[in-house]
Coordinates of C-alpha atoms and ligand atoms in Angstrom, one line a residue:
M1 CA -35.9 -18.3 -4.7
A2 CA -37.3 -19.3 -1.3
I3 CA -39.7 -16.5 -0.6
G4 CA -41.9 -18.1 2.0
P5 CA -40.4 -16.9 5.3
M6 CA -39.9 -13.4 3.9
C7 CA -43.6 -13.0 3.1
S8 CA -45.1 -14.6 6.2
Y9 CA -46.8 -11.9 8.2
P10 CA -45.4 -11.3 11.7
Q11 CA -48.1 -10.7 14.4
E12 CA -46.5 -7.4 15.4
Y13 CA -44.8 -5.3 12.8
P14 CA -43.3 -2.0 14.0
H15 CA -44.0 0.6 11.3
G16 CA -42.4 4.0 11.1
D17 CA -43.4 6.1 14.1
G18 CA -44.4 3.1 16.2
V19 CA -47.9 2.5 14.7
R20 CA -48.5 -1.2 14.7
I21 CA -50.0 -2.8 11.5
S22 CA -51.9 -5.3 13.6
S23 CA -53.8 -2.4 15.3
M24 CA -55.1 -1.1 11.8
H25 CA -58.3 -1.9 10.0
P26 CA -57.7 -5.5 8.5
F27 CA -58.0 -4.2 4.9
I28 CA -55.4 -1.5 5.4
S29 CA -53.2 -3.8 7.4
R30 CA -53.3 -6.4 4.6
F31 CA -52.5 -3.7 2.0
F32 CA -49.4 -2.6 4.0
R33 CA -48.2 -6.1 4.4
T34 CA -48.6 -6.9 0.7
A35 CA -46.8 -3.7 -0.3
T36 CA -43.9 -4.4 2.1
C37 CA -43.5 -7.9 0.8
C38 CA -43.5 -6.7 -2.9
L39 CA -40.9 -4.0 -2.1
T40 CA -38.7 -6.6 -0.5
L41 CA -38.9 -8.9 -3.5
L42 CA -38.3 -6.0 -5.9
A43 CA -35.1 -5.1 -4.0
L44 CA -33.8 -8.7 -4.4
M45 CA -34.6 -8.9 -8.2
P46 CA -31.9 -8.3 -10.7
L47 CA -32.0 -4.7 -12.1
P48 CA -33.3 -4.2 -15.6
G49 CA -30.8 -4.2 -18.4
G50 CA -28.6 -6.7 -16.5
A51 CA -27.4 -4.0 -14.1
Q52 CA -26.0 -5.6 -10.9
S53 CA -25.6 -4.1 -7.4
K54 CA -22.3 -2.3 -6.9
T55 CA -19.1 -4.1 -6.1
T56 CA -17.5 -2.5 -3.0
L57 CA -13.8 -1.9 -3.1
R58 CA -12.5 -0.9 0.3
I59 CA -8.9 0.4 0.0
S60 CA -6.7 0.3 3.2
S61 CA -3.4 2.2 3.2
P62 CA -0.9 3.4 5.8
A63 CA -0.2 6.5 3.7
V64 CA -0.9 10.0 4.9
A65 CA -3.4 12.0 2.9
Q66 CA -0.7 14.4 1.5
D67 CA 1.4 11.5 0.1
W68 CA 1.2 10.7 -3.6
H69 CA 0.4 7.1 -2.9
A70 CA -2.6 8.3 -0.9
K71 CA -3.7 10.8 -3.6
M72 CA -3.4 8.1 -6.3
W73 CA -6.4 6.3 -4.9
T74 CA -8.6 9.2 -5.9
V75 CA -7.2 8.8 -9.4
F76 CA -8.1 5.1 -9.2
K77 CA -11.6 5.9 -8.0
D78 CA -12.3 8.6 -10.5
K79 CA -11.0 6.5 -13.4
L80 CA -13.2 3.5 -12.4
N81 CA -16.2 5.7 -11.9
A82 CA -15.7 7.1 -15.4
T83 CA -15.1 3.7 -17.2
A84 CA -17.6 1.6 -15.2
P85 CA -20.2 4.1 -14.0
G86 CA -22.4 2.7 -11.2
E87 CA -20.5 -0.6 -11.0
F88 CA -18.1 0.0 -8.1
D89 CA -18.3 1.7 -4.7
V90 CA -14.7 2.7 -4.0
Q91 CA -14.0 3.6 -0.4
I92 CA -10.6 5.0 0.6
Y93 CA -9.2 4.5 4.1
L94 CA -5.9 6.2 4.8
N95 CA -3.5 6.3 7.9
S96 CA -4.0 2.6 8.6
S97 CA -7.5 3.4 9.7
L98 CA -9.0 0.1 8.4
F99 CA -6.1 -2.4 8.7
K100 CA -2.7 -2.0 10.3
Q101 CA 0.4 -1.6 8.2
A102 CA 1.6 -4.9 6.8
A103 CA -1.7 -6.6 7.9
E104 CA -3.3 -5.8 4.5
A105 CA -2.0 -8.8 2.6
A106 CA -3.4 -11.4 5.0
A107 CA -6.7 -9.4 5.1
M108 CA -7.0 -9.5 1.3
A109 CA -6.1 -13.2 1.1
R110 CA -8.9 -14.0 3.5
G111 CA -11.3 -11.8 1.6
N112 CA -11.7 -9.3 4.5
L113 CA -10.3 -6.4 2.4
E114 CA -10.5 -5.8 -1.3
V115 CA -7.6 -3.5 -2.3
S116 CA -4.4 -2.1 -0.8
T117 CA -0.7 -1.7 -1.5
V118 CA 1.8 -4.3 -0.4
S119 CA 5.6 -3.9 -0.1
P120 CA 8.2 -6.4 -1.3
A121 CA 8.8 -7.2 2.4
D122 CA 5.1 -8.1 2.8
L123 CA 5.4 -10.6 -0.1
S124 CA 8.7 -12.0 0.9
R125 CA 7.3 -14.1 3.8
Q126 CA 5.4 -16.3 1.5
V127 CA 7.2 -15.7 -1.8
P128 CA 11.0 -15.4 -1.0
Y129 CA 11.5 -14.3 -4.7
F130 CA 10.6 -10.8 -3.5
S131 CA 13.1 -10.6 -0.7
V132 CA 15.7 -9.6 -3.3
F133 CA 13.8 -6.3 -3.7
T134 CA 14.1 -5.6 0.0
A135 CA 17.9 -5.5 -0.4
G136 CA 19.8 -2.3 -0.6
Y137 CA 21.3 -1.1 -3.9
V138 CA 19.6 -3.7 -6.2
L139 CA 17.4 -1.4 -8.2
R140 CA 19.1 1.6 -9.8
D141 CA 16.2 4.0 -10.3
L142 CA 12.6 4.4 -11.2
S143 CA 13.1 3.5 -14.8
H144 CA 15.0 0.3 -13.9
Q145 CA 12.3 -0.6 -11.3
Q146 CA 9.5 -0.2 -13.8
K147 CA 11.3 -2.2 -16.5
V148 CA 11.9 -5.0 -14.0
F149 CA 8.4 -5.2 -12.6
N150 CA 6.6 -4.6 -15.9
G151 CA 8.7 -7.3 -17.6
P152 CA 9.2 -11.1 -17.3
I153 CA 10.8 -10.8 -13.8
G154 CA 7.7 -9.1 -12.4
E155 CA 5.4 -11.4 -14.2
E156 CA 7.1 -14.5 -12.7
G157 CA 7.0 -13.1 -9.2
F158 CA 3.4 -11.8 -9.4
K159 CA 2.3 -15.2 -10.6
Q160 CA 3.7 -16.8 -7.5
V161 CA 2.0 -14.2 -5.4
S162 CA -1.4 -15.0 -6.9
E163 CA -0.9 -18.7 -6.5
R164 CA 0.5 -18.6 -3.0
M165 CA -1.0 -15.5 -1.4
G166 CA -4.4 -15.0 -2.9
L167 CA -3.5 -11.6 -4.2
K168 CA -3.5 -10.2 -7.7
I169 CA -0.9 -7.5 -8.3
L170 CA -2.3 -4.8 -10.6
A171 CA 0.5 -2.2 -10.8
T172 CA 3.8 -1.1 -9.4
A173 CA 3.9 2.3 -7.7
Y174 CA 7.3 4.0 -7.1
L175 CA 7.5 4.8 -3.4
G176 CA 10.7 6.7 -4.0
T177 CA 14.3 6.4 -3.1
R178 CA 14.9 5.8 0.6
Q179 CA 17.3 8.2 2.4
L180 CA 18.3 8.4 6.1
V181 CA 16.8 11.2 8.1
L182 CA 18.3 11.9 11.5
R183 CA 16.7 13.4 14.5
Q184 CA 20.0 15.1 15.5
A185 CA 22.7 16.1 13.1
R186 CA 25.9 14.2 13.1
D187 CA 28.8 13.5 10.6
V188 CA 28.0 10.5 8.5
K189 CA 30.5 9.4 5.8
T190 CA 30.5 5.6 6.1
P191 CA 28.4 2.9 7.8
A192 CA 30.8 3.0 10.8
D193 CA 29.4 6.5 11.5
L194 CA 26.0 4.9 12.2
K195 CA 27.2 2.7 14.9
G196 CA 24.8 2.7 17.8
L197 CA 22.2 4.9 16.0
K198 CA 18.7 3.7 16.7
L199 CA 17.3 3.5 13.2
R200 CA 13.6 2.9 13.0
M201 CA 12.6 0.4 10.3
P202 CA 9.2 -1.1 9.4
A203 CA 8.6 -4.2 11.5
S204 CA 9.8 -7.2 9.6
K205 CA 13.0 -9.2 9.4
E206 CA 13.7 -8.0 5.8
W207 CA 13.5 -4.3 6.8
L208 CA 15.5 -4.8 10.0
F209 CA 18.2 -6.6 8.1
L210 CA 18.5 -3.6 5.8
G211 CA 18.9 -1.2 8.8
E212 CA 21.6 -3.4 10.3
A213 CA 23.4 -3.7 6.9
L214 CA 23.6 0.1 6.8
G215 CA 25.5 0.0 10.0
A216 CA 22.8 1.1 12.4
T217 CA 20.9 -0.5 15.3
A218 CA 17.6 -1.3 13.6
T219 CA 14.4 -0.7 15.7
P220 CA 11.0 -1.9 14.5
L221 CA 8.1 0.5 14.6
S222 CA 5.0 1.1 12.5
F223 CA 4.9 4.1 10.2
A224 CA 2.1 5.7 12.2
E225 CA 4.3 5.9 15.3
V226 CA 7.4 7.4 13.7
Y227 CA 6.6 11.1 14.1
M228 CA 6.1 10.8 17.9
A229 CA 9.1 8.6 18.3
L230 CA 11.3 11.2 16.5
K231 CA 9.8 13.9 18.6
T232 CA 10.4 12.2 21.9
G233 CA 13.7 10.6 21.0
T234 CA 12.6 7.0 21.2
I235 CA 14.5 6.6 17.9
D236 CA 17.4 8.5 16.5
A237 CA 16.6 8.2 12.8
Q238 CA 14.2 6.7 10.2
D239 CA 14.5 6.0 6.5
N240 CA 12.0 7.0 3.9
P241 CA 11.8 8.6 0.5
L242 CA 11.8 12.4 1.0
P243 CA 8.3 13.1 -0.5
T244 CA 7.0 10.8 2.2
V245 CA 9.1 12.6 4.8
R246 CA 7.5 15.9 3.7
A247 CA 4.0 14.5 3.5
A248 CA 4.2 12.9 7.0
R249 CA 6.0 16.0 8.3
F250 CA 8.9 14.0 9.7
H251 CA 11.2 16.9 8.8
E252 CA 9.6 19.0 11.6
V253 CA 11.2 16.6 14.1
S254 CA 14.5 15.9 12.3
Q255 CA 17.7 17.8 11.7
Q256 CA 19.5 16.1 8.9
V257 CA 19.0 14.2 5.6
V258 CA 21.8 11.8 4.7
L259 CA 21.6 10.9 1.0
T260 CA 22.4 7.2 1.1
G261 CA 19.9 6.4 -1.6
H262 CA 19.9 2.8 -0.3
L263 CA 16.6 1.5 -1.6
V264 CA 14.6 2.3 -4.8
D265 CA 11.4 1.3 -3.2
A266 CA 8.1 0.1 -4.6
V267 CA 4.6 -0.7 -3.3
F268 CA 2.4 -2.9 -5.4
I269 CA -1.3 -2.1 -5.9
A270 CA -3.0 -5.4 -5.1
I271 CA -6.6 -6.7 -5.1
S272 CA -7.9 -9.8 -3.2
Q273 CA -7.9 -12.7 -5.6
K274 CA -11.4 -13.5 -4.4
T275 CA -12.7 -10.0 -5.4
W276 CA -10.8 -10.3 -8.7
D277 CA -12.3 -13.7 -9.5
A278 CA -15.8 -12.4 -8.9
L279 CA -15.4 -9.6 -11.5
T280 CA -16.5 -9.9 -15.1
P281 CA -13.6 -9.9 -17.7
A282 CA -14.6 -6.3 -18.7
Q283 CA -14.6 -5.2 -15.1
R284 CA -11.2 -6.7 -14.5
Q285 CA -9.8 -4.8 -17.4
K286 CA -11.2 -1.5 -16.1
V287 CA -9.9 -2.2 -12.6
Q288 CA -6.4 -3.0 -13.9
Q289 CA -6.4 0.2 -16.1
A290 CA -7.5 2.3 -13.1
A291 CA -4.7 0.8 -11.0
Q292 CA -2.2 1.5 -13.7
A293 CA -3.4 5.1 -14.1
A294 CA -3.1 5.6 -10.3
A295 CA 0.4 4.2 -10.3
L296 CA 1.5 6.3 -13.2
Y297 CA 0.1 9.5 -11.6
N298 CA 2.0 8.6 -8.3
N299 CA 5.2 7.8 -10.2
E300 CA 5.3 11.0 -12.2
E301 CA 4.4 13.3 -9.3
R302 CA 6.8 11.6 -6.8
L303 CA 9.7 11.7 -9.2
A304 CA 9.1 15.4 -10.0
E305 CA 8.9 16.1 -6.3
E306 CA 12.1 14.2 -5.6
K307 CA 13.9 16.4 -8.1
N308 CA 13.3 19.6 -6.1
I309 CA 12.8 18.4 -2.6
L310 CA 16.3 19.0 -1.3
A311 CA 15.8 22.8 -1.6
Y312 CA 12.6 22.4 0.5
M313 CA 14.4 20.4 3.2
K314 CA 17.2 23.0 3.4
Q315 CA 14.7 25.8 3.5
Q316 CA 13.1 24.0 6.5
G317 CA 16.4 24.2 8.3
L318 CA 17.7 20.6 7.7
R319 CA 21.3 19.8 7.0
V320 CA 21.5 17.8 3.7
T321 CA 24.7 15.8 3.4
T322 CA 26.1 13.3 0.9
P323 CA 28.0 10.4 2.5
D324 CA 30.4 8.0 0.8
V325 CA 27.7 6.1 -1.1
T326 CA 30.3 3.6 -2.5
A327 CA 31.2 2.6 1.1
F328 CA 27.5 2.1 2.0
K329 CA 26.9 0.1 -1.2
Q330 CA 29.9 -2.1 -0.6
Q331 CA 29.0 -2.9 3.0
V332 CA 25.3 -3.5 2.2
T333 CA 26.0 -5.7 -0.8
Q334 CA 28.6 -7.7 1.2
R335 CA 26.2 -8.3 4.1
Y336 CA 23.4 -9.5 1.8
K337 CA 25.8 -11.8 -0.1
T338 CA 26.3 -14.0 3.0
S339 CA 22.9 -13.6 4.4
E340 CA 20.0 -16.1 5.1
L341 CA 17.8 -13.8 3.0
A342 CA 20.0 -14.1 -0.1
A343 CA 20.1 -17.9 0.4
T344 CA 16.3 -17.9 -0.5
W345 CA 16.7 -15.9 -3.7
P346 CA 16.3 -18.0 -6.9
P347 CA 19.7 -18.6 -8.4
G348 CA 20.5 -16.1 -11.1
L349 CA 17.7 -13.7 -10.2
L350 CA 20.0 -10.9 -9.0
A351 CA 22.1 -11.1 -12.2
R352 CA 18.9 -11.0 -14.3
I353 CA 17.7 -7.9 -12.4
E354 CA 21.1 -6.2 -12.9
A355 CA 21.1 -7.0 -16.6
V356 CA 17.8 -5.2 -17.2
R357 CA 18.6 -1.9 -19.0
Ligands
KDO401 C1 7.5 2.8 6.1 O1 6.9 2.3 7.0 O2 8.6 3.3 6.3 C2 7.0 2.7 4.7 O3 7.7 3.6 3.8 C3 7.2 1.2 4.2 C4 6.5 1.0 2.9 O4 6.5 -0.3 2.5 C5 5.0 1.5 3.0 O5 4.3 0.6 3.8 C6 4.9 2.9 3.5 O6 5.6 3.0 4.7 C7 3.5 3.3 3.7 O7 2.7 3.2 2.6 C8 3.4 4.8 4.3 O8 4.0 5.7 3.4

């Protein structure tokens, strides 16, 4: 280790309250300088017993604190602190306070961010394999989703993500089943009833295609701006799973829930490949287990909440209506069939997904 420059004595060395070492008795001054140098070297030396300095894992998420996929990060942190005490410094940043929604994947690829969630739409740009999961009415429910992503189909896709995007997917978290939530009540039976409705979607071509396929006029907006846009009328509607609607309090500025159930949505817990590669095999296993525990916690809590949330929405004064879901499904499926997006899906993938039971 090159220690020369570190131990050379500067002429003036500010010390604590401003006393300068150079103004001290030469013996005392020398003592201070030697002590400072030794302490610096000690700090740089490997800790006894092979202990290393902590690996920082900064987590960036657009989720609001009350949402399950925000709370799951505490499960991740606690689990990791229990299985690998003193090895990780897990820092949780919610509400897109560290990186903007959908900017996380690029940040992780560059090694500027360690951990986040990514959506199938975020992956689709570089790995078109995932755009099939941005399409409406492909996944049937949570159980189907988990079987697909935890089986060979997920494995194949995640391998491409790691090769092409510099991300390692650790677990699949159920975001919930997306429903339409309208600012002002109206009769909605079929997609034709959404004509002209300004439906906010997350800002990417995959999301916007879904909004249009449902029959609405899709308007891109980040999650953080949705509450205000509903309140002021910049948008007429948004779609999200109902536990997220409750957590982000969108129901306060909405009048109706339309149970289209158009997307059984997922977010994937991902870590920067650079961070992953720098971990020891034992640490990798613990990080993976912590991510799986976090996803499981989120999935169970969210599903349980989805089962009783309609009563809550009604109690909050919202109209809850069930449209002709078959009509929505038919239109959405038809629009995708002939779309540019579907042209990028690997042949046979949709049929393989459907066949998973
Ligand atoms: C949203 O912006 O509507 C969305 O639900 C899209 C998801 O992919 C995910 O980014 C989610 O927001 C955030 O995690 C906030 O809940």
